[in-house]
Amino acid sequence: MPKRRFAVRELVEWVLRGGNIDSRYSDGSAMLEGARAHRALQKAALAAEPAYEKEVSLSLDLEGAAGVGEDVAVFGRADGVIRAEGSPPLIEEIKTSVHPPETLAEHEAEHLGQAKCYAHMLLQTQEPAAEAAVIRLTYVYLPDGTFDPADQSRITRREWIFSRAELAAFFADLLERFAVWLTLSREWALTRDESLRTLAFPYPAFRPGQRAMAAAVYRTAVSGVHLYAQAPTGVGKTVSTLFPALKALGEGKAEKIFYLTAKTVARAAAEHAAAQMAAEGMRCKVLTLRAKERLCPQDPMICTPARCARANGHFDRVNAALLELLRQEDRLTVPVLLDYAERHQVCPHEFALDAALWSDVIIGDYNHVFDPVASLRRFFRDEGPAGRYLFLIDEAHNLLERVRDMISAALRSSDFSALAKQLRGRDPATRRLRAALRAVSAAFRAARKTLPAGGTLPAGGAVAAAEPDKDFTEQVRAVSAAAREWLRTHENGQDPALPPPEATLFDAEEPAAPAPKAEAAPLALLFVCDAYLRTAESYDQRYRTITEAASGDVTRTLFCLDPSEYMRNRLAMAVSATFFSATLTPLPFFREMLGGNGTGGSPDRLLALPSPFDPAKLELIAHTGISTRYAARQASLSPIAAAVERVVRRAAGNYLVFFPSYEYMRAGCEAFAARCPDIAILRQESGMDEPARAEFLSRFQAVPGETLVGFCVLGGIFSEGIDLRGDRLIGCVVVGVGLPKLSLRQDLIRDYFSGLGHDGFDYAYVYPGMNKVLQAAGRVIRGEEDRGTVLLIDSRFDTAKYRALFPAHWAQLRCVRSEAALAEALGKRERKAEP
């Protein structure tokens, strides 16, 4: 059995924790400035103490730990170590807080325990002659979020000396108290692995392409490389990835699987696949993570012991709740987690995060792994070796833009000016915050004057720079510091409705949490400023600074052009990752952009599978006699309406028509309605909420009595992720090649990749656009019995560039250049609705 690994922090926090959840005292609230304070203290220590060593990595292998017969490895990293001849070694642990040191008294046992573990590990592995060690806890007080190493009034140090025997006894006691969890983990691993060794594929036979995909995922997982797979609809991607990953898990090739998706329907599919395998005898802890606001029973969501009974004493009760959960349940679904959290009166979200530590499969959103702020730090800390994890990334064509958004940041002038006007009072903290806000507002006004065309969009009111505005960044830092001070001194402002970073876990498809109340505005702005400052810390040649104005607002954006290096760093946290989608075209592009390695001795692998469906069931026509370029759009409306009519009048049923923009879609819809007033139509509206989406899709009934045509936007909510099987959808028309709207951002991406020797226009426009086309066309054939028609409209579909991007199962595509030719092509095959 592979050795169980855990971090010192994990061990200490688990055994010694107690007390309340209080988001006001979250480590994450000043994480960025806390890291800066760490570095400043370490730099000062290095200057003052030649023997000082910073960030000392430590590990200790133990055989048969805690009497449970299991080999374990403990790892961690001490903030500082001083080794001077003739003196016992000193281990320093640095903690930062926006609150006075005395407020951290209840956590001192954990902080001291962590340092004592490091001391024991140091003596055991690197200092065999030392008979004692000195522990120094250094607390740094950051009331305004800033730190000056010369200001000793904000630094509190406490020191202890412990003998080798005392440290060994403490460590042994800690392990003994952790033994119940080690025993539980060990016994569960034996049960799990035995079930996985005998687990059979949960269907009588593999679908076409399914065995090849499962084999590729397994080989990738055990060889430690990554896989980028294009698998058309019908292959059964969920079970084809989850099943082989579980087999690798059972063989000890990994310790945990993360199944990541941006879609609710994909999350449900993963849960269903796990349930099917459980019915076949699989024993795995499968956990679904959801957004905090989706789990919290309290409205408003305020995480302080005074405002939430579950937060009060949560850590005193949560371990008992976890033991009961893990001993009784395998499927850790949201209803199960909520039930146990209610019975034990613990926070359901923190409860779910703790349960994740003991789960085998975690089903969640992309941001649980890839977001630099909201990822699960308990798994992806940088203090030890990379985890033995498998990443399964569903609908991976969405991940590129999601990650680009995660590691970009933007500030709007209106947020600063509105808060400056809203603040009341003449106390020092309010005056300081108001002054900092006005300084940033003035900087925005000055920037606006530099914009072309009077600072309005789209008439050129945007500029880009390769370097960040350092003066502006420091002004934002001043706002962040002043906002922290204001929050500390104004009780009404200490609204913890916004969770600490690790808890900011969202569901991409679901509505965002309500906007914070007015009194929470400084806290909301603080998080926005911190995101900007965090991005500024990572700014390099892959970023551009964009300043733009629209609707009276000025925005400053740190925009990431190329997230590939960031993705490579994130993938280093896993043994292997599999990216899969029906539309990952072209595969080498996605491998490059999503952090893959295309060269070297063990290049990451590519896999393109054929469609499992009979190509004869998909009628595929491209009308290349109509130009949909921007200058020709007005002239295109009448021939497009005629072409749509040709398709939908051939057989009564449901159809979708996709346009590249709302404006074009509305015009096309009006042209069709004028031409065909007898045909029922629906139109997608901007900003449709979940009920509106459900109402739209509910109109697409099986075996309809009349024809219904829905007009939608390419790349929108109805162009992917919907599953209208059978006669709920018998055809679609895709207008245009899906190119993103011409913009400064896309042009910057184009120019950047052109500078690297690529076809920048393809990287910025063609590839993202074609994936939208393929997704929309993929709505028609969803099952083995489905039949349907797809009509593509654009002159560019008959060019070599676009034909090279067509999937292999589009070999039957026919091109026509006139309405008469389209009528003839459609007439060659009568379409009858399925019963």
PDB file of C-alpha atoms in Angstrom, residues 337-464:
ATOM      1  CA  LEU A 337     -23.697  16.520   3.740  1.00  0.00           C
ATOM      2  CA  LEU A 338     -26.547  18.860   4.667  1.00  0.00           C
ATOM      3  CA  ASP A 339     -28.217  16.143   6.732  1.00  0.00           C
ATOM      4  CA  TYR A 340     -25.103  15.406   8.815  1.00  0.00           C
ATOM      5  CA  ALA A 341     -24.294  19.102   9.188  1.00  0.00           C
ATOM      6  CA  GLU A 342     -27.782  19.736  10.541  1.00  0.00           C
ATOM      7  CA  ARG A 343     -27.600  16.853  12.996  1.00  0.00           C
ATOM      8  CA  HIS A 344     -24.235  17.975  14.375  1.00  0.00           C
ATOM      9  CA  GLN A 345     -24.856  21.723  13.992  1.00  0.00           C
ATOM     10  CA  VAL A 346     -21.708  22.418  12.008  1.00  0.00           C
ATOM     11  CA  CYS A 347     -21.080  24.656   9.000  1.00  0.00           C
ATOM     12  CA  PRO A 348     -21.981  22.504   5.962  1.00  0.00           C
ATOM     13  CA  HIS A 349     -19.397  24.121   3.705  1.00  0.00           C
ATOM     14  CA  GLU A 350     -16.464  23.753   6.103  1.00  0.00           C
ATOM     15  CA  PHE A 351     -17.749  20.253   6.840  1.00  0.00           C
ATOM     16  CA  ALA A 352     -17.649  19.415   3.118  1.00  0.00           C
ATOM     17  CA  LEU A 353     -14.120  20.797   2.765  1.00  0.00           C
ATOM     18  CA  ASP A 354     -12.932  18.626   5.676  1.00  0.00           C
ATOM     19  CA  ALA A 355     -14.696  15.596   4.212  1.00  0.00           C
ATOM     20  CA  ALA A 356     -12.765  16.184   0.988  1.00  0.00           C
ATOM     21  CA  LEU A 357      -9.544  15.291   2.800  1.00  0.00           C
ATOM     22  CA  TRP A 358     -10.859  11.761   3.316  1.00  0.00           C
ATOM     23  CA  SER A 359     -12.662  11.356  -0.023  1.00  0.00           C
ATOM     24  CA  ASP A 360     -11.402   9.383  -2.994  1.00  0.00           C
ATOM     25  CA  VAL A 361     -13.209  11.298  -5.737  1.00  0.00           C
ATOM     26  CA  ILE A 362     -14.020  15.008  -5.554  1.00  0.00           C
ATOM     27  CA  ILE A 363     -16.513  16.347  -8.085  1.00  0.00           C
ATOM     28  CA  GLY A 364     -16.257  20.102  -8.367  1.00  0.00           C
ATOM     29  CA  ASP A 365     -15.738  23.213 -10.425  1.00  0.00           C
ATOM     30  CA  TYR A 366     -12.588  24.192 -12.330  1.00  0.00           C
ATOM     31  CA  ASN A 367     -11.792  26.803  -9.722  1.00  0.00           C
ATOM     32  CA  HIS A 368     -11.351  24.170  -7.000  1.00  0.00           C
ATOM     33  CA  VAL A 369      -8.012  23.359  -8.650  1.00  0.00           C
ATOM     34  CA  PHE A 370      -7.101  26.167 -11.025  1.00  0.00           C
ATOM     35  CA  ASP A 371      -8.165  29.418  -9.368  1.00  0.00           C
ATOM     36  CA  PRO A 372      -5.175  31.115  -7.681  1.00  0.00           C
ATOM     37  CA  VAL A 373      -7.407  32.347  -4.831  1.00  0.00           C
ATOM     38  CA  ALA A 374     -10.304  29.932  -4.514  1.00  0.00           C
ATOM     39  CA  SER A 375      -8.503  26.621  -5.065  1.00  0.00           C
ATOM     40  CA  LEU A 376      -8.462  24.105  -2.243  1.00  0.00           C
ATOM     41  CA  ARG A 377      -5.318  25.157  -0.410  1.00  0.00           C
ATOM     42  CA  ARG A 378      -5.508  22.139   1.877  1.00  0.00           C
ATOM     43  CA  PHE A 379      -4.552  20.034  -1.176  1.00  0.00           C
ATOM     44  CA  PHE A 380      -2.482  22.480  -3.174  1.00  0.00           C
ATOM     45  CA  ARG A 381      -0.181  24.123  -0.641  1.00  0.00           C
ATOM     46  CA  ASP A 382       3.341  24.721  -1.863  1.00  0.00           C
ATOM     47  CA  GLU A 383       5.058  23.498   1.302  1.00  0.00           C
ATOM     48  CA  GLY A 384       5.550  19.884   0.304  1.00  0.00           C
ATOM     49  CA  PRO A 385       5.779  17.509  -2.638  1.00  0.00           C
ATOM     50  CA  ALA A 386       3.080  17.559  -5.303  1.00  0.00           C
ATOM     51  CA  GLY A 387       0.016  15.516  -4.508  1.00  0.00           C
ATOM     52  CA  ARG A 388      -0.577  12.145  -6.091  1.00  0.00           C
ATOM     53  CA  TYR A 389      -3.745  13.347  -7.758  1.00  0.00           C
ATOM     54  CA  LEU A 390      -5.515  12.624 -11.021  1.00  0.00           C
ATOM     55  CA  PHE A 391      -7.327  15.513 -12.700  1.00  0.00           C
ATOM     56  CA  LEU A 392     -10.232  14.718 -15.020  1.00  0.00           C
ATOM     57  CA  ILE A 393     -11.296  17.943 -16.749  1.00  0.00           C
ATOM     58  CA  ASP A 394     -14.655  17.733 -18.518  1.00  0.00           C
ATOM     59  CA  GLU A 395     -15.733  20.132 -21.309  1.00  0.00           C
ATOM     60  CA  ALA A 396     -12.114  21.270 -21.369  1.00  0.00           C
ATOM     61  CA  HIS A 397     -12.667  23.648 -24.289  1.00  0.00           C
ATOM     62  CA  ASN A 398     -14.200  26.005 -21.680  1.00  0.00           C
ATOM     63  CA  LEU A 399     -11.155  25.951 -19.418  1.00  0.00           C
ATOM     64  CA  LEU A 400      -8.888  28.218 -21.482  1.00  0.00           C
ATOM     65  CA  GLU A 401     -11.039  31.328 -21.113  1.00  0.00           C
ATOM     66  CA  ARG A 402     -11.970  30.446 -17.543  1.00  0.00           C
ATOM     67  CA  VAL A 403      -8.310  30.314 -16.509  1.00  0.00           C
ATOM     68  CA  ARG A 404      -7.521  33.482 -18.442  1.00  0.00           C
ATOM     69  CA  ASP A 405     -10.256  35.202 -16.420  1.00  0.00           C
ATOM     70  CA  MET A 406      -9.012  33.696 -13.154  1.00  0.00           C
ATOM     71  CA  ILE A 407      -5.535  35.127 -13.546  1.00  0.00           C
ATOM     72  CA  SER A 408      -6.559  38.493 -14.988  1.00  0.00           C
ATOM     73  CA  ALA A 409      -7.940  41.317 -12.846  1.00  0.00           C
ATOM     74  CA  ALA A 410      -9.869  44.530 -13.428  1.00  0.00           C
ATOM     75  CA  LEU A 411     -10.797  47.663 -11.467  1.00  0.00           C
ATOM     76  CA  ARG A 412     -13.559  50.134 -12.339  1.00  0.00           C
ATOM     77  CA  SER A 413     -13.432  53.814 -11.495  1.00  0.00           C
ATOM     78  CA  SER A 414     -17.097  53.880 -10.446  1.00  0.00           C
ATOM     79  CA  ASP A 415     -16.462  51.448  -7.582  1.00  0.00           C
ATOM     80  CA  PHE A 416     -13.945  53.832  -6.031  1.00  0.00           C
ATOM     81  CA  SER A 417     -15.874  57.053  -6.591  1.00  0.00           C
ATOM     82  CA  ALA A 418     -19.164  55.551  -5.378  1.00  0.00           C
ATOM     83  CA  LEU A 419     -17.628  54.323  -2.137  1.00  0.00           C
ATOM     84  CA  ALA A 420     -15.895  57.680  -1.550  1.00  0.00           C
ATOM     85  CA  LYS A 421     -19.284  59.407  -1.814  1.00  0.00           C
ATOM     86  CA  GLN A 422     -20.983  56.805   0.373  1.00  0.00           C
ATOM     87  CA  LEU A 423     -18.591  56.989   3.328  1.00  0.00           C
ATOM     88  CA  ARG A 424     -19.760  59.053   6.273  1.00  0.00           C
ATOM     89  CA  GLY A 425     -17.913  60.199   9.361  1.00  0.00           C
ATOM     90  CA  ARG A 426     -14.775  62.145  10.178  1.00  0.00           C
ATOM     91  CA  ASP A 427     -12.849  59.559  12.169  1.00  0.00           C
ATOM     92  CA  PRO A 428      -9.230  58.924  11.082  1.00  0.00           C
ATOM     93  CA  ALA A 429      -9.925  55.571   9.409  1.00  0.00           C
ATOM     94  CA  THR A 430     -12.770  56.993   7.330  1.00  0.00           C
ATOM     95  CA  ARG A 431     -10.759  60.044   6.313  1.00  0.00           C
ATOM     96  CA  ARG A 432      -7.817  57.871   5.307  1.00  0.00           C
ATOM     97  CA  LEU A 433      -9.990  55.524   3.245  1.00  0.00           C
ATOM     98  CA  ARG A 434     -11.805  58.393   1.557  1.00  0.00           C
ATOM     99  CA  ALA A 435      -8.487  60.057   0.673  1.00  0.00           C
ATOM    100  CA  ALA A 436      -7.111  56.812  -0.784  1.00  0.00           C
ATOM    101  CA  LEU A 437     -10.267  56.296  -2.824  1.00  0.00           C
ATOM    102  CA  ARG A 438     -10.112  59.847  -4.187  1.00  0.00           C
ATOM    103  CA  ALA A 439      -6.468  59.366  -5.179  1.00  0.00           C
ATOM    104  CA  VAL A 440      -7.380  56.319  -7.272  1.00  0.00           C
ATOM    105  CA  SER A 441     -10.359  58.154  -8.752  1.00  0.00           C
ATOM    106  CA  ALA A 442      -8.051  61.008  -9.756  1.00  0.00           C
ATOM    107  CA  ALA A 443      -5.690  58.508 -11.375  1.00  0.00           C
ATOM    108  CA  PHE A 444      -8.609  57.089 -13.372  1.00  0.00           C
ATOM    109  CA  ARG A 445      -9.608  60.579 -14.523  1.00  0.00           C
ATOM    110  CA  ALA A 446      -6.046  61.314 -15.613  1.00  0.00           C
ATOM    111  CA  ALA A 447      -5.916  58.005 -17.493  1.00  0.00           C
ATOM    112  CA  ARG A 448      -9.182  58.794 -19.258  1.00  0.00           C
ATOM    113  CA  LYS A 449      -7.666  61.919 -20.763  1.00  0.00           C
ATOM    114  CA  THR A 450      -5.000  59.816 -22.460  1.00  0.00           C
ATOM    115  CA  LEU A 451      -7.522  57.656 -24.296  1.00  0.00           C
ATOM    116  CA  PRO A 452      -8.189  58.255 -27.994  1.00  0.00           C
ATOM    117  CA  ALA A 453     -11.536  59.366 -29.411  1.00  0.00           C
ATOM    118  CA  GLY A 454     -12.459  61.229 -26.258  1.00  0.00           C
ATOM    119  CA  GLY A 455     -12.331  58.108 -24.141  1.00  0.00           C
ATOM    120  CA  THR A 456     -15.450  56.394 -25.453  1.00  0.00           C
ATOM    121  CA  LEU A 457     -15.895  52.902 -26.786  1.00  0.00           C
ATOM    122  CA  PRO A 458     -16.135  51.386 -29.318  1.00  0.00           C
ATOM    123  CA  ALA A 459     -14.575  54.368 -31.095  1.00  0.00           C
ATOM    124  CA  GLY A 460     -11.053  53.465 -30.062  1.00  0.00           C
ATOM    125  CA  GLY A 461     -11.338  54.441 -26.400  1.00  0.00           C
ATOM    126  CA  ALA A 462      -8.805  51.920 -25.144  1.00  0.00           C
ATOM    127  CA  VAL A 463      -5.048  51.669 -24.872  1.00  0.00           C
ATOM    128  CA  ALA A 464      -2.718  48.844 -23.919  1.00  0.00           C
TER     129      ALA A 464
END
